[in-house]
Short mmCIF file of C-alpha atoms in Angstrom, two decimals:
data_model
loop_
_atom_site.label_atom_id
_atom_site.label_comp_id
_atom_site.label_asym_id
_atom_site.label_seq_id
_atom_site.Cartn_x
_atom_site.Cartn_y
_atom_site.Cartn_z
CA MET A 1 22.01 6.38 86.07
CA ASN A 2 23.86 9.60 85.37
CA ALA A 3 22.41 12.74 83.87
CA SER A 4 24.01 12.26 80.43
CA SER A 5 22.46 8.82 79.86
CA ILE A 6 19.04 10.12 80.93
CA ALA A 7 19.33 12.98 78.42
CA LEU A 8 20.17 10.57 75.61
CA ARG A 9 17.08 8.44 76.36
CA PHE A 10 14.76 11.42 76.30
CA ARG A 11 16.30 12.57 73.02
CA ALA A 12 15.75 9.15 71.35
CA ALA A 13 12.15 8.97 72.61
CA ASP A 14 11.51 12.43 71.26
CA MET A 15 12.80 11.40 67.79
CA ASP A 16 10.34 8.46 67.67
CA ARG A 17 7.28 10.56 68.42
CA THR A 18 5.09 12.12 65.74
CA VAL A 19 3.28 15.39 65.95
CA THR A 20 -0.20 15.81 64.44
CA ASP A 21 -0.64 18.91 62.31
CA PRO A 22 -4.34 19.92 62.01
CA GLY A 23 -3.80 20.96 58.38
CA ASN A 24 -1.45 18.28 57.04
CA GLY A 25 -1.96 15.31 59.36
CA ALA A 26 0.90 13.42 60.96
CA LYS A 27 4.49 14.62 60.61
CA PRO A 28 7.75 13.84 62.39
CA SER A 29 8.78 15.88 65.36
CA GLU A 30 11.14 18.77 65.05
CA SER A 31 14.04 16.72 66.38
CA GLY A 32 13.60 14.11 63.61
CA ALA A 33 12.89 16.58 60.84
CA SER A 34 16.44 16.69 59.61
CA ALA A 35 16.36 13.09 58.34
CA VAL A 36 13.03 13.56 56.59
CA GLU A 37 14.13 16.83 55.03
CA LYS A 38 17.13 15.07 53.56
CA GLY A 39 14.84 12.49 51.95
CA ASN A 40 12.46 15.17 50.69
CA ALA A 41 15.35 17.16 49.30
CA LYS A 42 16.40 14.15 47.17
CA ARG A 43 12.84 13.57 45.99
CA SER A 44 12.34 17.21 45.09
CA ARG A 45 15.21 16.89 42.63
CA ARG A 46 13.29 14.14 40.88
CA GLY A 47 10.66 16.66 39.94
CA LYS A 48 7.08 15.82 39.19
CA SER A 49 5.72 12.41 38.38
CA ARG A 50 6.43 11.35 34.82
CA ARG A 51 3.04 9.69 34.53
CA SER A 52 0.63 12.32 35.78
CA GLY A 53 2.75 15.46 35.83
CA LYS A 54 1.71 16.10 39.47
CA PRO A 55 3.88 16.04 42.62
CA ARG A 56 4.17 12.61 44.18
CA ASP A 57 1.89 11.90 47.08
CA ALA A 58 3.55 11.44 50.46
CA GLN A 59 2.13 7.93 50.58
CA ALA A 60 4.02 6.99 47.44
CA LEU A 61 7.36 7.85 49.07
CA PRO A 62 9.28 5.41 51.24
CA GLN A 63 8.57 6.14 54.90
CA LEU A 64 11.41 6.41 57.36
CA HIS A 65 9.14 5.64 60.32
CA HIS A 66 6.64 2.84 59.66
CA ALA A 67 5.21 2.77 63.14
CA ASP A 68 3.40 6.11 63.24
CA SER A 69 3.44 7.34 59.63
CA ARG A 70 -0.41 7.42 59.49
CA THR A 71 -2.62 8.27 62.42
CA ASP A 72 -5.64 6.47 60.91
CA SER A 73 -3.81 3.13 60.39
CA PRO A 74 -3.46 1.23 63.65
CA ASN A 75 -1.92 -1.81 61.92
CA THR A 76 1.70 -1.01 61.29
CA GLY A 77 2.17 -3.93 58.89
CA ASN A 78 -0.31 -2.53 56.33
CA ALA A 79 1.83 0.46 55.48
CA GLU A 80 4.82 -1.79 55.01
CA ARG A 81 2.91 -4.13 52.68
CA ASP A 82 1.47 -1.17 50.70
CA SER A 83 4.92 0.28 50.12
CA GLU A 84 6.34 -2.91 48.61
CA PRO A 85 4.25 -2.88 45.39
CA ARG A 86 5.10 0.77 44.91
CA LYS A 87 8.78 0.00 45.26
CA ARG A 88 8.50 -2.79 42.73
CA LYS A 89 6.76 -0.46 40.28
CA ARG A 90 9.55 2.07 40.65
CA ARG A 91 12.15 -0.61 40.06
CA ARG A 92 10.30 -1.82 36.94
CA ARG A 93 10.13 1.72 35.60
CA ALA A 94 13.83 2.16 36.24
CA ARG A 95 14.59 -1.05 34.30
CA GLY A 96 12.40 0.04 31.37
CA GLN A 97 9.62 -2.52 31.89
CA GLY A 98 7.03 0.02 32.92
CA GLY A 99 6.14 3.34 31.39
CA GLY A 100 4.16 1.80 28.58
CA GLN A 101 1.97 4.84 28.49
CA GLU A 102 4.76 7.18 27.52
CA GLY A 103 6.20 4.78 24.96
CA GLY A 104 2.79 4.25 23.41
CA GLN A 105 2.21 7.97 23.10
CA SER A 106 5.51 8.52 21.35
CA GLY A 107 4.78 5.62 18.97
CA ALA A 108 1.35 7.03 18.11
CA GLN A 109 2.90 10.40 17.45
CA ALA A 110 5.48 8.88 15.12
CA SER A 111 2.74 7.01 13.23
CA GLN A 112 0.90 10.24 12.60
CA GLU A 113 4.06 11.95 11.43
CA THR A 114 5.10 9.27 8.97
CA GLY A 115 1.62 8.30 7.74
CA ALA A 116 2.40 4.60 8.12
CA THR A 117 1.74 2.04 10.81
CA SER A 118 4.45 -0.21 12.15
CA PRO A 119 3.86 -3.94 11.64
CA ALA A 120 3.58 -4.60 15.36
CA THR A 121 0.95 -1.97 15.87
CA GLU A 122 -0.95 -3.06 12.80
CA THR A 123 -1.17 -6.70 13.88
CA SER A 124 -1.75 -6.42 17.59
CA GLY A 125 -3.17 -2.94 18.05
CA GLN A 126 -1.34 -2.66 21.37
CA GLN A 127 1.09 -0.09 22.63
CA GLN A 128 4.79 -0.67 22.16
CA PRO A 129 7.14 -1.40 25.06
CA SER A 130 9.05 1.35 26.74
CA GLN A 131 12.03 0.82 24.45
CA GLY A 132 10.12 3.29 22.29
CA LYS A 133 11.17 6.06 24.72
CA ARG A 134 14.55 6.17 23.03
CA LYS A 135 14.52 8.85 20.38
CA SER A 136 16.65 9.44 17.34
CA ARG A 137 19.08 12.31 17.10
CA GLY A 138 16.45 14.41 15.41
CA GLY A 139 14.16 14.03 18.38
CA LYS A 140 11.51 11.99 16.54
CA ARG A 141 11.08 8.27 16.30
CA THR A 142 11.23 6.54 12.94
CA GLN A 143 8.83 3.66 12.34
CA ARG A 144 10.78 0.65 11.12
CA GLY A 145 9.84 -2.55 9.39
CA PRO A 146 10.55 -6.08 10.59
CA GLN A 147 14.11 -5.88 9.25
CA GLY A 148 14.89 -2.47 10.68
CA ARG A 149 14.41 -0.44 7.50
CA PRO A 150 12.34 2.75 7.70
CA LEU A 151 8.92 2.22 6.16
CA MET A 152 8.60 5.82 5.04
CA PRO A 153 10.67 8.97 5.57
CA THR A 154 9.90 10.77 8.81
CA HIS A 155 9.66 14.09 7.05
CA ALA A 156 7.56 13.88 3.89
CA PRO A 157 9.52 15.68 1.16
CA LYS A 158 7.74 17.89 -1.27
CA THR A 159 7.17 16.26 -4.62
CA SER A 160 9.41 17.84 -7.24
CA ALA A 161 8.53 15.52 -10.12
CA ARG A 162 7.67 16.48 -13.63
CA GLN A 163 4.05 15.51 -14.03
CA ASN A 164 2.78 14.82 -17.54
CA GLY A 165 5.58 16.93 -18.98
CA ALA A 166 4.93 19.88 -16.66
CA ALA A 167 6.04 20.93 -13.22
CA ALA A 168 4.38 19.26 -10.27
CA PRO A 169 1.63 21.26 -8.57
CA ALA A 170 2.69 23.43 -5.67
CA HIS A 171 -0.22 22.21 -3.58
CA ALA A 172 0.86 19.40 -1.29
CA PRO A 173 -2.10 17.18 -0.41
CA THR A 174 -2.65 16.30 3.20
CA PRO A 175 -1.99 12.63 4.10
CA ILE A 176 -5.16 10.81 5.01
CA ASP A 177 -6.01 7.58 6.70
CA GLN A 178 -5.15 4.55 4.57
CA GLN A 179 -7.15 1.89 6.38
CA HIS A 180 -9.73 1.29 3.65
CA ARG A 181 -9.27 -2.40 2.91
CA GLY A 182 -11.47 -4.35 0.59
CA HIS A 183 -11.81 -7.91 -0.57
CA GLY A 184 -9.28 -9.68 -2.72
CA ARG A 185 -7.20 -7.29 -4.80
CA SER A 186 -9.23 -4.12 -4.21
CA GLN A 187 -7.22 -2.90 -1.26
CA VAL A 188 -4.29 -0.81 -0.28
CA HIS A 189 -0.92 -2.49 -0.83
CA TYR A 190 2.12 -1.06 0.94
CA ARG A 191 5.46 -2.55 0.06
CA ASP A 192 8.89 -1.90 1.49
CA GLY A 193 10.71 -2.72 -1.72
CA ASN A 194 14.28 -2.29 -0.37
CA ALA A 195 14.31 1.13 -1.95
CA ASP A 196 17.67 2.37 -3.19
CA THR A 197 18.17 5.79 -1.66
CA ASN A 198 20.36 6.88 -4.57
CA ALA A 199 18.13 5.69 -7.42
CA ASP A 200 15.42 7.91 -8.87
CA MET A 201 11.73 7.15 -8.32
CA TYR A 202 9.03 7.18 -10.99
CA ALA A 203 5.27 7.05 -10.52
CA ALA A 204 2.41 5.95 -12.77
CA LEU A 205 -1.31 6.28 -12.04
CA ASP A 206 -4.13 4.74 -14.06
CA LEU A 207 -7.70 5.84 -13.34
CA GLY A 208 -9.87 3.44 -15.30
CA THR A 209 -13.56 2.74 -15.54
CA ASN A 210 -13.41 0.21 -12.72
CA ASN A 211 -10.10 0.64 -10.86
CA CYS A 212 -7.73 3.27 -9.57
CA ARG A 213 -4.14 2.02 -9.57
CA LEU A 214 -0.79 3.55 -8.62
CA LEU A 215 2.78 2.28 -8.90
CA ILE A 216 5.97 3.90 -7.58
CA ALA A 217 9.14 2.20 -8.77
CA GLN A 218 12.90 2.53 -9.22
CA PRO A 219 14.86 1.38 -12.28
CA THR A 220 17.16 -1.61 -11.79
CA ARG A 221 18.55 -3.61 -14.71
CA PRO A 222 17.83 -2.39 -18.26
CA GLY A 223 14.13 -2.78 -18.99
CA GLN A 224 13.26 -3.68 -15.40
CA PHE A 225 12.32 -1.86 -12.21
CA ARG A 226 11.65 -2.48 -8.53
CA VAL A 227 8.24 -1.62 -7.09
CA VAL A 228 8.62 0.59 -4.01
CA ASP A 229 4.95 1.32 -3.34
CA ALA A 230 1.65 0.29 -4.92
CA PHE A 231 -2.03 1.02 -4.51
CA SER A 232 -5.19 -0.42 -6.09
CA ARG A 233 -8.85 0.10 -5.31
CA ILE A 234 -12.09 -0.66 -7.15
CA VAL A 235 -13.95 2.64 -7.56
CA ARG A 236 -16.38 1.86 -10.43
CA LEU A 237 -16.06 5.32 -11.90
CA GLY A 238 -18.07 4.28 -14.96
CA GLU A 239 -21.06 3.00 -12.99
CA GLY A 240 -24.25 4.13 -14.74
CA LEU A 241 -22.33 5.74 -17.60
CA VAL A 242 -24.08 3.63 -20.24
CA SER A 243 -27.56 4.85 -19.32
CA THR A 244 -26.85 8.48 -18.42
CA GLY A 245 -23.70 9.40 -20.31
CA ARG A 246 -22.42 11.10 -17.15
CA LEU A 247 -20.25 10.19 -14.18
CA SER A 248 -22.48 9.86 -11.13
CA ASP A 249 -21.80 11.81 -7.94
CA ASP A 250 -21.23 8.65 -5.89
CA ALA A 251 -18.78 7.28 -8.45
CA MET A 252 -16.83 10.55 -8.53
CA ASP A 253 -16.73 10.66 -4.71
CA ARG A 254 -15.28 7.13 -4.59
CA ALA A 255 -12.66 8.00 -7.16
CA VAL A 256 -11.64 11.22 -5.40
CA GLU A 257 -11.19 9.40 -2.09
CA ALA A 258 -8.94 6.84 -3.76
CA LEU A 259 -6.97 9.59 -5.50
CA LYS A 260 -6.41 11.31 -2.16
CA VAL A 261 -4.63 8.19 -0.96
CA CYS A 262 -2.51 8.24 -4.11
CA ALA A 263 -1.72 11.93 -3.59
CA ALA A 264 -0.57 11.23 -0.02
CA LYS A 265 1.72 8.45 -1.25
CA LEU A 266 3.22 10.68 -3.92
CA ALA A 267 3.73 13.57 -1.49
CA GLY A 268 5.60 11.26 0.87
CA ARG A 269 8.32 10.46 -1.67
CA SER A 270 10.73 12.36 -3.86
CA ILE A 271 9.48 11.50 -7.36
CA ARG A 272 11.66 12.41 -10.33
CA ARG A 273 8.95 11.98 -12.94
CA MET A 274 5.31 10.88 -12.97
CA ARG A 275 2.49 10.37 -15.41
CA LEU A 276 -1.15 10.25 -14.34
CA ILE A 277 -3.73 9.11 -16.87
CA ALA A 278 -7.49 8.59 -17.17
CA THR A 279 -9.09 6.29 -19.72
CA GLU A 280 -12.47 5.33 -21.18
CA ALA A 281 -14.83 6.57 -18.47
CA CYS A 282 -13.48 10.11 -18.63
CA ARG A 283 -13.27 9.90 -22.44
CA GLN A 284 -16.97 9.07 -22.81
CA ALA A 285 -18.56 11.08 -20.00
CA VAL A 286 -19.84 14.53 -20.85
CA ASN A 287 -18.64 15.70 -17.43
CA GLY A 288 -15.26 14.01 -17.67
CA GLU A 289 -13.26 17.24 -17.88
CA GLU A 290 -15.31 18.74 -15.06
CA PHE A 291 -14.51 15.74 -12.89
CA LEU A 292 -10.77 16.03 -13.56
CA SER A 293 -10.89 19.71 -12.58
CA ARG A 294 -12.42 18.66 -9.27
CA VAL A 295 -9.66 16.09 -8.82
CA THR A 296 -7.04 18.80 -9.24
CA ARG A 297 -8.76 21.10 -6.74
CA GLU A 298 -9.17 18.47 -4.05
CA THR A 299 -6.04 16.36 -4.47
CA GLY A 300 -3.53 18.48 -6.38
CA LEU A 301 -3.17 15.76 -9.04
CA VAL A 302 -3.37 16.68 -12.72
CA LEU A 303 -4.68 13.76 -14.80
CA GLU A 304 -4.62 13.57 -18.60
CA ILE A 305 -7.15 11.71 -20.73
CA ILE A 306 -5.23 9.52 -23.16
CA SER A 307 -6.43 8.30 -26.54
CA ARG A 308 -7.36 4.71 -27.31
CA GLU A 309 -4.27 4.28 -29.47
CA THR A 310 -2.01 5.46 -26.64
CA GLU A 311 -3.78 3.07 -24.29
CA ALA A 312 -3.13 0.14 -26.65
CA ARG A 313 0.56 1.03 -27.00
CA LEU A 314 1.00 1.37 -23.24
CA ALA A 315 -0.54 -2.06 -22.68
CA VAL A 316 1.94 -3.56 -25.14
CA SER A 317 4.87 -1.76 -23.50
CA GLY A 318 3.84 -3.04 -20.08
CA CYS A 319 3.78 -6.68 -21.23
CA SER A 320 6.81 -6.68 -23.53
CA SER A 321 8.89 -8.86 -21.20
CA LEU A 322 6.29 -11.65 -21.46
CA VAL A 323 6.75 -12.06 -25.20
CA GLY A 324 9.33 -14.79 -25.64
CA ARG A 325 12.18 -14.68 -28.10
CA GLU A 326 10.65 -17.56 -30.05
CA ALA A 327 7.40 -15.65 -30.69
CA ARG A 328 6.91 -14.27 -34.19
CA SER A 329 3.33 -13.00 -33.82
CA VAL A 330 1.23 -12.16 -30.79
CA VAL A 331 -2.27 -10.84 -30.19
CA LEU A 332 -2.34 -8.84 -26.97
CA PHE A 333 -5.63 -7.72 -25.45
CA ASP A 334 -6.53 -5.60 -22.45
CA ILE A 335 -10.10 -6.07 -21.22
CA GLY A 336 -10.93 -2.94 -19.27
CA GLY A 337 -13.98 -1.63 -17.52
CA GLY A 338 -15.29 0.57 -20.33
CA SER A 339 -13.22 -0.45 -23.35
CA SER A 340 -11.07 -3.31 -24.60
CA GLU A 341 -7.83 -2.72 -26.49
CA ILE A 342 -6.46 -5.30 -28.94
CA ALA A 343 -3.05 -5.12 -30.64
CA VAL A 344 -1.68 -7.45 -33.32
CA ILE A 345 2.10 -7.67 -33.01
CA SER A 346 4.44 -9.07 -35.65
CA VAL A 347 8.02 -9.62 -34.52
CA GLY A 348 10.59 -10.20 -37.24
CA GLU A 349 14.28 -10.93 -37.11
CA ASN A 350 15.19 -7.39 -36.07
CA ARG A 351 13.37 -7.06 -32.79
CA SER A 352 13.24 -3.57 -31.33
CA SER A 353 13.77 -2.86 -27.66
CA ARG A 354 10.26 -1.38 -27.63
CA LEU A 355 7.68 -4.02 -28.52
CA ALA A 356 5.12 -1.30 -29.29
CA ASN A 357 7.10 -0.49 -32.44
CA HIS A 358 6.04 -3.89 -33.84
CA ILE A 359 2.27 -3.25 -33.67
CA THR A 360 0.82 -3.82 -37.14
CA HIS A 361 -2.90 -3.43 -36.34
CA TRP A 362 -4.82 -2.32 -33.31
CA THR A 363 -8.38 -1.56 -32.25
CA SER A 364 -10.29 -0.36 -29.24
CA LEU A 365 -13.71 -1.85 -28.67
CA PRO A 366 -16.15 0.50 -26.87
CA VAL A 367 -17.13 -2.27 -24.48
CA GLY A 368 -15.71 -3.50 -21.18
CA VAL A 369 -16.73 -5.54 -18.18
CA VAL A 370 -18.70 -2.71 -16.58
CA THR A 371 -20.56 -1.57 -19.69
CA LEU A 372 -21.30 -5.12 -20.89
CA SER A 373 -22.56 -6.32 -17.52
CA GLU A 374 -24.82 -3.28 -17.17
CA ARG A 375 -26.40 -3.92 -20.54
CA HIS A 376 -26.96 -7.67 -20.10
CA GLY A 377 -26.90 -8.10 -16.32
CA GLY A 378 -23.90 -9.54 -14.58
CA ARG A 379 -25.42 -10.96 -11.43
CA ASP A 380 -27.57 -13.80 -12.81
CA VAL A 381 -25.90 -14.91 -16.03
CA THR A 382 -27.51 -17.84 -17.86
CA PRO A 383 -25.93 -19.59 -20.89
CA ASP A 384 -28.26 -17.61 -23.14
CA VAL A 385 -27.24 -14.30 -21.58
CA PHE A 386 -23.59 -15.29 -21.89
CA ALA A 387 -24.07 -16.17 -25.57
CA ALA A 388 -25.73 -12.79 -26.17
CA MET A 389 -22.74 -10.97 -24.66
CA VAL A 390 -20.33 -12.97 -26.81
CA GLY A 391 -22.39 -12.18 -29.91
CA GLU A 392 -22.28 -8.43 -29.20
CA VAL A 393 -18.49 -8.45 -28.95
CA GLU A 394 -18.15 -10.57 -32.09
CA GLY A 395 -20.20 -7.98 -33.96
CA LEU A 396 -17.78 -5.26 -32.85
CA LEU A 397 -14.78 -7.35 -33.90
CA ASP A 398 -16.26 -7.77 -37.38
CA GLY A 399 -15.54 -4.09 -37.96
CA PHE A 400 -11.85 -4.58 -37.17
CA HIS A 401 -10.13 -5.00 -40.55
CA CYS A 402 -7.07 -7.08 -39.83
CA PRO A 403 -5.58 -9.69 -42.17
CA PRO A 404 -5.95 -13.21 -40.77
CA LEU A 405 -2.87 -14.79 -39.28
CA GLY A 406 -3.54 -17.98 -41.24
CA ALA A 407 -1.30 -20.95 -40.60
CA GLN A 408 0.74 -19.07 -38.00
CA ALA A 409 -2.02 -19.55 -35.45
CA SER A 410 -1.36 -23.29 -35.28
CA HIS A 411 2.36 -22.97 -34.59
CA GLU A 412 4.19 -22.45 -31.32
CA ASP A 413 5.50 -19.07 -32.42
CA PHE A 414 2.02 -17.53 -32.04
CA HIS A 415 0.09 -17.03 -28.80
CA LEU A 416 -2.29 -14.72 -26.99
CA ILE A 417 -1.42 -12.42 -24.09
CA GLY A 418 -4.21 -11.25 -21.82
CA THR A 419 -3.72 -8.38 -19.40
CA SER A 420 -6.83 -7.73 -17.35
CA GLY A 421 -8.66 -8.76 -14.21
CA THR A 422 -10.56 -11.33 -16.26
CA VAL A 423 -7.57 -13.41 -17.26
CA THR A 424 -5.86 -13.11 -13.88
CA THR A 425 -9.08 -14.27 -12.23
CA LEU A 426 -9.23 -17.29 -14.52
CA ALA A 427 -5.63 -18.09 -13.65
CA GLY A 428 -6.30 -17.81 -9.90
CA VAL A 429 -9.33 -20.10 -10.17
CA HIS A 430 -7.33 -22.54 -12.29
CA LEU A 431 -4.58 -22.70 -9.65
CA ASP A 432 -7.21 -22.98 -6.89
CA LEU A 433 -5.44 -20.31 -4.86
CA PRO A 434 -6.71 -19.74 -1.30
CA ARG A 435 -5.76 -16.09 -1.79
CA TYR A 436 -4.80 -14.25 -4.94
CA ASP A 437 -1.02 -14.26 -5.42
CA ARG A 438 0.41 -12.16 -8.22
CA ARG A 439 3.74 -14.02 -8.16
CA LYS A 440 2.01 -17.24 -9.16
CA VAL A 441 -0.30 -15.69 -11.73
CA ASP A 442 1.85 -13.24 -13.67
CA GLY A 443 3.44 -15.02 -16.62
CA LEU A 444 1.39 -18.22 -16.26
CA TRP A 445 0.64 -20.22 -19.40
CA LEU A 446 -2.88 -21.59 -19.92
CA SER A 447 -3.80 -23.99 -22.68
CA ASP A 448 -6.89 -23.46 -24.80
CA ASP A 449 -8.66 -26.36 -23.07
CA GLU A 450 -7.84 -24.98 -19.61
CA VAL A 451 -9.31 -21.58 -20.48
CA THR A 452 -12.49 -23.23 -21.73
CA ALA A 453 -12.77 -25.33 -18.57
CA MET A 454 -12.39 -22.29 -16.32
CA GLN A 455 -15.01 -20.30 -18.21
CA ASP A 456 -17.48 -23.19 -17.97
CA LYS A 457 -16.73 -23.48 -14.26
CA LEU A 458 -17.47 -19.81 -13.60
CA LEU A 459 -20.61 -19.95 -15.71
CA ALA A 460 -21.88 -22.87 -13.59
CA TRP A 461 -21.49 -20.86 -10.37
CA ASP A 462 -24.19 -18.49 -9.16
CA PHE A 463 -23.44 -15.00 -7.88
CA GLU A 464 -22.87 -16.16 -4.29
CA GLY A 465 -20.50 -18.88 -5.44
CA ARG A 466 -18.43 -16.42 -7.47
CA ALA A 467 -18.39 -13.90 -4.62
CA ALA A 468 -17.17 -16.55 -2.19
CA ASN A 469 -14.12 -17.36 -4.31
CA ALA A 470 -10.96 -15.77 -2.92
CA CYS A 471 -9.70 -14.70 -6.35
CA ILE A 472 -12.99 -13.03 -7.36
CA GLY A 473 -14.73 -11.58 -4.31
CA PRO A 474 -18.01 -9.63 -4.18
CA ASP A 475 -16.53 -6.62 -6.01
CA ARG A 476 -15.87 -8.63 -9.19
CA ALA A 477 -18.58 -11.29 -8.96
CA ASP A 478 -20.93 -9.41 -11.31
CA LEU A 479 -18.18 -8.46 -13.78
CA VAL A 480 -16.11 -11.58 -14.33
CA LEU A 481 -18.52 -13.34 -16.72
CA ALA A 482 -18.79 -10.24 -18.89
CA GLY A 483 -15.00 -10.33 -19.15
CA CYS A 484 -15.15 -14.03 -20.05
CA ALA A 485 -17.58 -13.18 -22.87
CA ILE A 486 -15.14 -10.65 -24.32
CA LEU A 487 -12.33 -13.19 -23.99
CA GLU A 488 -14.41 -15.85 -25.75
CA ALA A 489 -15.04 -13.56 -28.71
CA ILE A 490 -11.31 -12.81 -29.00
CA ARG A 491 -10.44 -16.51 -28.87
CA LYS A 492 -12.92 -17.23 -31.66
CA ARG A 493 -11.37 -14.51 -33.83
CA TRP A 494 -7.76 -15.58 -33.12
CA PRO A 495 -7.66 -19.28 -32.13
CA SER A 496 -4.47 -20.21 -30.29
CA ARG A 497 -3.15 -23.25 -28.52
CA ARG A 498 -2.07 -21.24 -25.50
CA MET A 499 -2.51 -17.95 -23.73
CA ARG A 500 -0.15 -16.17 -21.36
CA VAL A 501 -1.52 -14.33 -18.32
CA ALA A 502 -0.17 -10.87 -17.48
CA ASP A 503 -0.84 -9.18 -14.15
CA ARG A 504 0.48 -5.92 -15.52
CA GLY A 505 -0.67 -3.29 -17.94
CA LEU A 506 -0.87 0.46 -18.35
CA ARG A 507 1.06 1.41 -15.21
CA GLU A 508 4.00 -0.80 -16.17
CA GLY A 509 3.91 0.63 -19.68
CA LEU A 510 3.96 4.16 -18.32
CA LEU A 511 6.93 3.39 -16.07
CA THR A 512 8.86 1.63 -18.82
CA ASP A 513 8.38 4.49 -21.29
CA MET A 514 9.27 7.18 -18.74
CA MET A 515 12.43 5.40 -17.63
CA ALA A 516 13.52 4.80 -21.22
CA ASP A 517 12.85 8.40 -22.31
CA ASP A 518 14.59 9.75 -19.21
CA GLY A 519 17.70 7.59 -19.60
CA ALA A 520 17.20 6.08 -16.16
CA TRP A 521 18.87 2.76 -16.91
CA ARG A 522 21.86 4.49 -18.50
CA ARG A 523 22.31 6.65 -15.41
CA ASN A 524 22.06 3.57 -13.20
CA LYS A 525 24.81 1.89 -15.18
CA ILE A 526 27.09 4.89 -14.77
CA ARG A 527 26.29 5.17 -11.06
CA ARG A 528 27.05 1.50 -10.44
CA ALA A 529 30.38 1.86 -12.21
CA GLN A 530 31.24 4.86 -10.05
CA MET A 531 30.24 3.05 -6.87
CA GLN A 532 32.53 0.15 -7.73
CA GLY A 533 35.39 2.63 -7.60
CA LYS A 534 37.38 1.30 -10.55
CA PRO A 535 40.91 2.77 -10.48
CA GLU A 536 41.90 4.95 -13.36
CA ARG A 537 44.54 3.73 -15.78
CA LYS A 538 47.93 5.25 -15.39
CA SER A 539 49.51 6.56 -18.55
#
């Protein structure tokens, strides 16, 4: 063996040896350091770990020498087996299957920015896959619905609407959590209504004795609109008003919390015009104005208390599309929480585009489902208690001087229209719906015998039975029979073969009037003609 071959053997043996450093443990010898330094140089360019933000441990890096990489591991196969899972994790991260932590964080951040929750997160409550790492050009993710449309704008624009004829308040309310969900219809409803980005948005809010409701819509065809967003919650603002004459602190707190949700929804959209109203509870309460001042301070919303006549006209405007062309006379009633509005409508040959112009007589009874149930008790209602409630309402109707409709009531060109939670509840029970569905209820016709059968059915149920029904729920179980008593008194005063159910009311009337006064449908017609790009005539 010559000297050169002996030198090569010693050099190879020296490369395979490791040297133990008292401070850092085992490391390759100086002769093999060049290969390791090359590997470390590549890894240093990778920077810190994306997961923890700390430098990668030496054990997490692929080892060039498996035999003596650890001095405390005599089994050389263990290090090889430990490195395989780490390699697989790195490959999964590279393919986008790992990294769920980072994707989940970016998704949570986007949810906080937009104020809405994506459908996947809402149903499963789990973090999104790492596809969420991809960001938009603006650097922020946009939550999208099941069909890829943004649920809400990423940047909430400041509301520039005219509110109640005045400029919108400069104060922009802070979005709050919208996870308060109740039973039946008393819950938050978010709708992606295929909003037209070019069409104007209008908003209507109705704070009643029992409910707080909001609608945001865009005009479509003349006299119609598309709902973009909606909210409804039972707040019982008029609770205890009959006995004290004041709005209670708990009732005002519930109403303010609901109005904060409405303020957040309004701040998240560019509203052209809005109208926010309060009805009977604020009209009657001695501290009604004081409460509305608190609402403005805490939410930035300015509500107006409307008169009973305005309330009756708005109810008629909201239900005008449900009055058929064959109808010549209609009695429309709105059974509210603190008052009930009744309008007698006579439609002649020259029918106006606004049905409210055909009101011949109207009245507002100072009684609603909340006030009547508090006076007589709405939880345990016997036939005698029910008859007493009907008698009270009949006494109030005796003071309404309206000429009788006479023979018209027996013809098909006369009918009743009911717009309230009472009549929609009767319709839902009649249809035996497993869950309340507005599409099946709104516009439904009920015969006189069917209405009687549904009232008798509800009167036969106890409180628990009414609360267990999907169309009533515990929030309305003590109010529905009081509403039936008001309905029964109206049916006795104006007998009719049929009644039409309307799941609409003041909000729809507000939207219809605002769009008509603002020329929204005329602008839409001009915009559609411009979008079609009709060529100009050549002279």
